[in-house]
mmCIF file of C-alpha atoms in Angstrom:
data_model
loop_
_atom_site.group_PDB
_atom_site.id
_atom_site.type_symbol
_atom_site.label_atom_id
_atom_site.label_comp_id
_atom_site.label_asym_id
_atom_site.label_seq_id
_atom_site.Cartn_x
_atom_site.Cartn_y
_atom_site.Cartn_z
ATOM 1 C CA MET A 5 -53.867 -20.665 25.556
ATOM 2 C CA LYS A 6 -52.895 -17.936 27.989
ATOM 3 C CA ARG A 7 -49.770 -19.847 29.008
ATOM 4 C CA PHE A 8 -48.854 -20.299 25.352
ATOM 5 C CA LEU A 9 -49.191 -16.574 24.681
ATOM 6 C CA VAL A 10 -47.059 -15.774 27.713
ATOM 7 C CA ARG A 11 -44.350 -18.139 26.493
ATOM 8 C CA ILE A 12 -44.452 -16.652 23.018
ATOM 9 C CA SER A 13 -44.191 -13.156 24.488
ATOM 10 C CA ILE A 14 -41.215 -14.170 26.626
ATOM 11 C CA PHE A 15 -39.555 -15.846 23.628
ATOM 12 C CA PHE A 16 -39.849 -12.742 21.425
ATOM 13 C CA THR A 17 -38.836 -10.394 24.253
ATOM 14 C CA VAL A 18 -35.724 -12.417 25.051
ATOM 15 C CA GLY A 19 -34.976 -12.769 21.345
ATOM 16 C CA PHE A 20 -35.282 -9.032 20.803
ATOM 17 C CA PHE A 21 -32.947 -8.103 23.646
ATOM 18 C CA LEU A 22 -30.490 -10.801 22.627
ATOM 19 C CA LEU A 23 -30.395 -9.507 19.044
ATOM 20 C CA TYR A 24 -30.179 -5.926 20.295
ATOM 21 C CA GLY A 25 -27.247 -6.860 22.521
ATOM 22 C CA ILE A 26 -25.430 -8.665 19.723
ATOM 23 C CA GLY A 27 -25.914 -5.681 17.425
ATOM 24 C CA GLU A 28 -24.475 -3.270 19.990
ATOM 25 C CA LEU A 29 -21.614 -5.681 20.697
ATOM 26 C CA PHE A 30 -20.771 -5.835 16.985
ATOM 27 C CA LEU A 31 -20.636 -2.045 16.760
ATOM 28 C CA ARG A 32 -18.621 -1.575 19.935
ATOM 29 C CA TYR A 33 -16.229 -4.481 19.369
ATOM 30 C CA PRO A 34 -15.961 -5.181 15.617
ATOM 31 C CA VAL A 35 -13.087 -7.603 16.258
ATOM 32 C CA PHE A 36 -15.570 -9.875 18.043
ATOM 33 C CA ALA A 37 -17.820 -10.019 14.989
ATOM 34 C CA GLU A 38 -14.827 -10.694 12.781
ATOM 35 C CA LYS A 39 -13.732 -13.613 14.950
ATOM 36 C CA ILE A 40 -17.075 -15.358 14.604
ATOM 37 C CA GLY A 41 -16.964 -14.949 10.837
ATOM 38 C CA TYR A 42 -19.422 -12.098 10.210
ATOM 39 C CA SER A 43 -18.238 -10.463 7.003
ATOM 40 C CA GLU A 44 -21.075 -8.615 5.309
ATOM 41 C CA SER A 45 -19.871 -5.827 3.019
ATOM 42 C CA TRP A 46 -21.273 -3.011 5.211
ATOM 43 C CA PHE A 47 -19.447 -4.438 8.209
ATOM 44 C CA ARG A 48 -16.121 -4.530 6.375
ATOM 45 C CA VAL A 49 -16.511 -0.801 5.766
ATOM 46 C CA TYR A 50 -17.512 -0.257 9.399
ATOM 47 C CA LYS A 51 -14.497 -2.197 10.655
ATOM 48 C CA ILE A 52 -12.062 -0.075 8.619
ATOM 49 C CA ALA A 53 -13.851 3.130 9.624
ATOM 50 C CA SER A 54 -13.573 2.157 13.298
ATOM 51 C CA ARG A 55 -9.809 2.433 13.018
ATOM 52 C CA SER A 56 -10.202 6.206 12.761
ATOM 53 C CA LYS A 57 -10.933 6.201 16.502
ATOM 54 C CA GLU A 58 -7.544 4.693 17.308
ATOM 55 C CA ASP A 59 -4.045 6.120 17.658
ATOM 56 C CA ILE A 60 -2.756 6.199 14.068
ATOM 57 C CA ASN A 61 0.878 6.706 15.137
ATOM 58 C CA SER A 62 1.421 9.534 12.663
ATOM 59 C CA GLU A 63 1.011 13.271 12.187
ATOM 60 C CA ILE A 64 -0.578 12.709 8.771
ATOM 61 C CA LEU A 65 -3.768 10.874 7.849
ATOM 62 C CA TYR A 66 -4.568 9.568 4.367
ATOM 63 C CA LEU A 67 -8.224 9.307 3.364
ATOM 64 C CA GLY A 68 -9.836 8.643 0.008
ATOM 65 C CA ASP A 69 -11.659 6.326 -2.345
ATOM 66 C CA SER A 70 -10.743 2.775 -3.372
ATOM 67 C CA GLY A 71 -8.343 4.104 -6.009
ATOM 68 C CA ALA A 72 -6.410 5.808 -3.212
ATOM 69 C CA GLY A 73 -6.650 2.560 -1.281
ATOM 70 C CA GLN A 74 -4.574 0.849 -3.972
ATOM 71 C CA MET A 75 -1.639 3.102 -3.068
ATOM 72 C CA PHE A 76 -2.340 3.605 0.628
ATOM 73 C CA PRO A 77 -3.989 0.324 1.748
ATOM 74 C CA TYR A 78 -5.380 0.271 5.293
ATOM 75 C CA THR A 79 -3.676 -3.086 5.848
ATOM 76 C CA GLU A 80 -0.247 -1.485 5.429
ATOM 77 C CA GLN A 81 -0.178 1.457 7.861
ATOM 78 C CA LYS A 82 -2.451 2.669 10.660
ATOM 79 C CA HIS A 83 -2.590 6.169 9.174
ATOM 80 C CA TYR A 84 -3.774 4.840 5.793
ATOM 81 C CA LEU A 85 -7.593 4.950 5.847
ATOM 82 C CA PRO A 86 -8.888 5.214 2.279
ATOM 83 C CA ILE A 87 -12.041 3.100 1.985
ATOM 84 C CA ASN A 88 -14.082 3.819 -1.149
ATOM 85 C CA GLY A 89 -15.926 6.605 -2.927
ATOM 86 C CA ALA A 90 -19.333 5.289 -1.868
ATOM 87 C CA ILE A 91 -18.790 6.400 1.742
ATOM 88 C CA LEU A 92 -19.234 9.872 0.243
ATOM 89 C CA ILE A 93 -17.692 13.087 1.552
ATOM 90 C CA PRO A 94 -19.819 12.822 4.727
ATOM 91 C CA GLY A 95 -18.073 9.516 5.449
ATOM 92 C CA GLN A 96 -14.666 11.101 4.888
ATOM 93 C CA TYR A 97 -15.674 13.916 7.240
ATOM 94 C CA ILE A 98 -16.631 11.474 10.014
ATOM 95 C CA LEU A 99 -13.328 9.613 9.615
ATOM 96 C CA ALA A 100 -11.450 12.910 9.869
ATOM 97 C CA SER A 101 -13.430 13.987 12.933
ATOM 98 C CA ASN A 102 -12.767 10.690 14.721
ATOM 99 C CA ALA A 103 -9.058 10.794 13.916
ATOM 100 C CA ILE A 104 -8.681 14.398 15.099
ATOM 101 C CA LYS A 105 -10.384 13.557 18.388
ATOM 102 C CA SER A 106 -8.190 10.495 18.974
ATOM 103 C CA ASN A 107 -4.916 11.964 17.694
ATOM 104 C CA PRO A 108 -4.131 15.386 19.198
ATOM 105 C CA ASN A 109 -0.761 15.371 17.411
ATOM 106 C CA LEU A 110 -2.375 15.178 13.948
ATOM 107 C CA LYS A 111 -1.099 17.938 11.660
ATOM 108 C CA SER A 112 -2.209 17.009 8.121
ATOM 109 C CA ILE A 113 -5.088 15.261 6.382
ATOM 110 C CA VAL A 114 -4.672 14.201 2.767
ATOM 111 C CA LEU A 115 -7.816 13.291 0.846
ATOM 112 C CA ILE A 116 -7.147 11.485 -2.436
ATOM 113 C CA ALA A 117 -10.122 10.802 -4.673
ATOM 114 C CA ASN A 118 -11.148 10.767 -8.285
ATOM 115 C CA PRO A 119 -13.288 13.849 -9.097
ATOM 116 C CA LEU A 120 -16.287 11.585 -9.655
ATOM 117 C CA SER A 121 -15.871 10.291 -6.090
ATOM 118 C CA ILE A 122 -15.529 13.841 -4.790
ATOM 119 C CA ALA A 123 -18.711 14.833 -6.622
ATOM 120 C CA ALA A 124 -20.728 11.712 -5.758
ATOM 121 C CA LYS A 125 -24.383 12.183 -4.899
ATOM 122 C CA PHE A 126 -26.183 10.444 -2.049
ATOM 123 C CA GLU A 127 -28.786 8.944 -4.358
ATOM 124 C CA ASP A 128 -26.917 5.816 -5.433
ATOM 125 C CA SER A 129 -27.452 2.060 -5.136
ATOM 126 C CA PHE A 130 -24.163 1.698 -3.199
ATOM 127 C CA THR A 131 -25.071 4.231 -0.500
ATOM 128 C CA CYS A 132 -26.896 1.935 1.912
ATOM 129 C CA ASN A 133 -24.119 -0.641 2.334
ATOM 130 C CA ASN A 134 -21.230 1.805 2.203
ATOM 131 C CA PHE A 135 -22.490 4.848 4.046
ATOM 132 C CA VAL A 136 -25.832 4.358 5.792
ATOM 133 C CA LYS A 137 -25.180 1.042 7.528
ATOM 134 C CA PRO A 138 -21.549 1.736 8.522
ATOM 135 C CA PHE A 139 -21.890 5.432 9.451
ATOM 136 C CA TYR A 140 -25.504 6.014 10.483
ATOM 137 C CA THR A 141 -25.167 5.138 14.168
ATOM 138 C CA LYS A 142 -26.319 6.743 17.408
ATOM 139 C CA GLU A 143 -22.736 7.774 18.093
ATOM 140 C CA ASN A 144 -22.376 9.526 14.730
ATOM 141 C CA LEU A 145 -25.717 11.347 14.771
ATOM 142 C CA PRO A 146 -24.133 14.684 15.821
ATOM 143 C CA HIS A 147 -22.267 14.626 12.489
ATOM 144 C CA PHE A 148 -25.493 14.388 10.459
ATOM 145 C CA SER A 149 -26.783 17.680 9.081
ATOM 146 C CA ASP A 150 -30.491 18.224 8.511
ATOM 147 C CA LEU A 151 -29.985 17.693 4.777
ATOM 148 C CA LEU A 152 -28.080 14.431 5.241
ATOM 149 C CA LEU A 153 -30.542 13.125 7.821
ATOM 150 C CA LYS A 154 -33.441 13.891 5.511
ATOM 151 C CA LYS A 155 -31.794 11.915 2.723
ATOM 152 C CA VAL A 156 -30.985 8.934 4.961
ATOM 153 C CA THR A 157 -34.479 8.701 6.414
ATOM 154 C CA ILE A 158 -36.392 9.324 3.195
ATOM 155 C CA LYS A 159 -38.062 5.947 3.745
ATOM 156 C CA PRO A 160 -39.546 5.292 7.227
ATOM 157 C CA VAL A 161 -37.693 2.014 7.859
ATOM 158 C CA THR A 162 -34.284 3.649 7.445
ATOM 159 C CA LYS A 163 -34.740 5.559 10.714
ATOM 160 C CA PHE A 164 -34.065 2.295 12.523
ATOM 161 C CA TYR A 165 -30.748 1.665 10.781
ATOM 162 C CA LYS A 166 -29.006 3.666 13.512
ATOM 163 C CA TYR A 167 -29.464 0.632 15.773
ATOM 164 C CA GLY A 168 -26.916 -2.129 15.431
ATOM 165 C CA PHE A 169 -29.380 -5.030 15.511
ATOM 166 C CA VAL A 170 -31.391 -3.630 12.585
ATOM 167 C CA LYS A 171 -28.247 -3.677 10.453
ATOM 168 C CA LEU A 172 -28.030 -7.425 11.123
ATOM 169 C CA LEU A 173 -31.583 -8.250 10.059
ATOM 170 C CA PRO A 174 -31.929 -10.091 6.713
ATOM 171 C CA PHE A 175 -33.873 -7.292 5.021
ATOM 172 C CA SER A 176 -33.187 -6.091 1.512
ATOM 173 C CA ASP A 177 -30.967 -3.013 1.561
ATOM 174 C CA ILE A 178 -32.580 0.337 0.804
ATOM 175 C CA ASP A 179 -31.852 1.367 -2.764
ATOM 176 C CA TYR A 180 -31.409 5.138 -2.847
ATOM 177 C CA PHE A 181 -30.664 5.212 -6.566
ATOM 178 C CA ASN A 182 -32.429 7.659 -8.849
ATOM 179 C CA GLN A 183 -32.112 8.305 -12.551
ATOM 180 C CA GLN A 184 -29.896 11.376 -12.349
ATOM 181 C CA PRO A 185 -26.811 11.099 -14.562
ATOM 182 C CA GLU A 186 -23.263 10.815 -13.229
ATOM 183 C CA LEU A 187 -22.296 14.144 -11.699
ATOM 184 C CA THR A 188 -19.400 16.272 -12.911
ATOM 185 C CA ILE A 189 -20.091 18.977 -10.325
ATOM 186 C CA LEU A 190 -20.128 18.598 -6.555
ATOM 187 C CA SER A 191 -23.434 17.188 -5.332
ATOM 188 C CA ASP A 192 -25.392 19.034 -2.641
ATOM 189 C CA ILE A 193 -24.151 16.702 0.072
ATOM 190 C CA SER A 194 -20.579 16.754 -1.213
ATOM 191 C CA LEU A 195 -20.546 20.538 -1.234
ATOM 192 C CA GLU A 196 -21.948 20.783 2.286
ATOM 193 C CA TYR A 197 -19.510 18.295 3.786
ATOM 194 C CA THR A 198 -16.491 19.631 1.940
ATOM 195 C CA ARG A 199 -17.210 22.922 3.687
ATOM 196 C CA LYS A 200 -17.618 21.115 6.999
ATOM 197 C CA LEU A 201 -14.319 19.285 6.474
ATOM 198 C CA VAL A 202 -12.517 22.547 5.704
ATOM 199 C CA ALA A 203 -13.988 24.165 8.834
ATOM 200 C CA LEU A 204 -13.124 21.149 10.987
ATOM 201 C CA CYS A 205 -9.485 21.178 9.907
ATOM 202 C CA LYS A 206 -9.203 24.951 10.271
ATOM 203 C CA LYS A 207 -10.631 24.802 13.792
ATOM 204 C CA ASN A 208 -8.041 22.185 14.773
ATOM 205 C CA ASN A 209 -5.079 23.804 12.968
ATOM 206 C CA ILE A 210 -4.756 20.890 10.570
ATOM 207 C CA ASN A 211 -3.508 21.275 7.012
ATOM 208 C CA LEU A 212 -6.035 19.780 4.575
ATOM 209 C CA THR A 213 -5.113 18.981 0.984
ATOM 210 C CA ILE A 214 -7.272 17.319 -1.655
ATOM 211 C CA HIS A 215 -5.636 15.443 -4.511
ATOM 212 C CA SER A 216 -7.256 13.918 -7.559
ATOM 213 C CA GLY A 217 -6.954 10.198 -8.033
ATOM 214 C CA ALA A 218 -6.017 8.810 -11.441
ATOM 215 C CA VAL A 219 -8.470 9.908 -14.135
ATOM 216 C CA ASP A 220 -9.398 8.216 -17.389
ATOM 217 C CA ILE A 221 -8.422 10.514 -20.273
ATOM 218 C CA LYS A 222 -11.931 10.205 -21.737
ATOM 219 C CA TYR A 223 -13.268 12.458 -18.970
ATOM 220 C CA LYS A 224 -11.099 15.381 -20.038
ATOM 221 C CA GLU A 225 -13.120 15.774 -23.211
ATOM 222 C CA LYS A 226 -16.379 14.570 -21.710
ATOM 223 C CA THR A 227 -16.294 17.302 -19.031
ATOM 224 C CA ASN A 228 -14.581 19.953 -21.185
ATOM 225 C CA ASP A 229 -11.637 19.745 -18.774
ATOM 226 C CA TRP A 230 -13.959 19.893 -15.740
ATOM 227 C CA THR A 231 -15.212 23.374 -16.654
ATOM 228 C CA GLU A 232 -18.418 23.171 -14.598
ATOM 229 C CA MET A 233 -16.755 21.802 -11.478
ATOM 230 C CA LYS A 234 -13.984 24.416 -11.612
ATOM 231 C CA ALA A 235 -16.558 27.202 -11.929
ATOM 232 C CA GLN A 236 -18.618 25.774 -9.075
ATOM 233 C CA ILE A 237 -15.607 25.501 -6.765
ATOM 234 C CA LYS A 238 -14.644 29.093 -7.494
ATOM 235 C CA LYS A 239 -18.208 30.331 -6.968
ATOM 236 C CA GLU A 240 -18.519 28.469 -3.661
ATOM 237 C CA GLY A 241 -15.261 29.876 -2.284
ATOM 238 C CA LEU A 242 -13.428 26.532 -2.181
ATOM 239 C CA THR A 243 -10.547 27.477 -4.471
ATOM 240 C CA GLU A 244 -7.897 27.293 -1.746
ATOM 241 C CA VAL A 245 -8.682 23.755 -0.574
ATOM 242 C CA PHE A 246 -8.757 22.563 -4.204
ATOM 243 C CA ARG A 247 -5.459 24.296 -4.963
ATOM 244 C CA GLY A 248 -3.524 22.016 -7.321
ATOM 245 C CA PHE A 249 -6.413 19.532 -7.671
ATOM 246 C CA PHE A 250 -7.042 20.188 -11.355
ATOM 247 C CA GLU A 251 -3.574 21.472 -12.217
ATOM 248 C CA ASN A 252 -1.940 18.264 -10.955
ATOM 249 C CA MET A 253 -4.625 15.894 -12.227
ATOM 250 C CA LYS A 254 -2.944 12.957 -13.946
ATOM 251 C CA TYR A 255 -4.665 11.242 -16.855
ATOM 252 C CA TYR A 256 -4.231 7.661 -18.015
ATOM 253 C CA GLU A 257 -5.559 5.798 -21.026
ATOM 254 C CA SER A 258 -8.627 3.620 -20.505
ATOM 255 C CA ASN A 259 -6.626 0.424 -21.003
ATOM 256 C CA GLN A 260 -4.346 1.412 -18.098
ATOM 257 C CA PHE A 261 -7.215 0.879 -15.668
ATOM 258 C CA ILE A 262 -8.408 -2.499 -14.386
ATOM 259 C CA THR A 263 -11.962 -1.275 -13.853
ATOM 260 C CA GLY A 264 -13.403 2.182 -13.404
ATOM 261 C CA GLN A 265 -10.972 4.237 -11.339
ATOM 262 C CA HIS A 266 -8.542 1.445 -10.429
ATOM 263 C CA LEU A 267 -5.135 1.560 -12.089
ATOM 264 C CA ARG A 268 -3.310 -1.533 -13.217
ATOM 265 C CA LYS A 269 -0.675 -2.667 -10.743
ATOM 266 C CA GLU A 270 2.271 -1.609 -12.911
ATOM 267 C CA TYR A 271 1.247 2.083 -12.729
ATOM 268 C CA LEU A 272 0.618 2.347 -8.979
ATOM 269 C CA ALA A 273 4.151 3.031 -7.734
ATOM 270 C CA ASP A 274 4.624 5.839 -10.229
ATOM 271 C CA PHE A 275 1.313 7.459 -9.370
ATOM 272 C CA LYS A 276 1.899 7.153 -5.619
ATOM 273 C CA ALA A 277 5.269 8.899 -6.002
ATOM 274 C CA TYR A 278 3.519 11.599 -8.038
ATOM 275 C CA ILE A 279 0.925 12.171 -5.298
ATOM 276 C CA LEU A 280 3.565 12.328 -2.557
ATOM 277 C CA GLN A 281 5.611 14.841 -4.529
ATOM 278 C CA ASN A 282 2.574 17.057 -5.057
ATOM 279 C CA GLN A 283 1.746 16.775 -1.354
ATOM 280 C CA LYS A 284 5.166 18.159 -0.436
ATOM 281 C CA GLN A 285 4.569 21.150 -2.671
ATOM 282 C CA LEU A 286 1.165 21.892 -1.140
ATOM 283 C CA VAL A 287 2.211 21.694 2.532
ATOM 284 C CA PRO A 288 2.768 25.217 3.899
ATOM 285 C CA LYS A 289 6.375 26.075 4.733
ATOM 286 C CA ASN A 290 6.981 26.831 8.442
#
């Protein structure tokens, strides 16, 4: 019996360290995981996010939600890094921080996102797979404020998600969703990390502009032309970074979207040209 228990102990110890090693290997070398066919949704986000640590071969970085990704797909250019709105503004901040550290020649960051993505709250069913698993790592912990860390670790088990091997375990994902309605003002976490993003860019002499993605015309009436969000931005002293955001917001009819915030293919080229033109107008003249 004693020998059996020893063998069992050795088996679980070896198994633990093997799984731990694989988890760390996946995080350090995502290409390795890709080659062996690991393709969970959280890992796809992590793999794209990891590109922010590389040389992007450009002085300008494009970030944003999946609507922005239609126009600036990460598969097309190294400096195109829109992922989706569910990585939240904290995710966008971490991408920006990584890119600034790895690209000393970076001069501009352009964040393109639908106002609902900009406003998004942490408490959503998509948060675990799109933000917590990909971004909550030991390496990224310095980027986590007390408020964000409190939200991530609201359930005891989530504290272990910072380890790679725990992300690989076949547990059900944590559902952070609550019954709060869709926000039309910046959430607490969005507000905090928008400020952090502004400060980060200012510290590194980088021009930051925020552009609205395509918006369904129904939201203009539903939000009274974004009255609450405009008032909040003014009150919080963020008017300058949102300069042109509402004024240049472009509305489309509901039937011009595929789903949600994603435009039909025939409207993408026109909207991309519109964004690029607005970007030229917002870049400070030397």
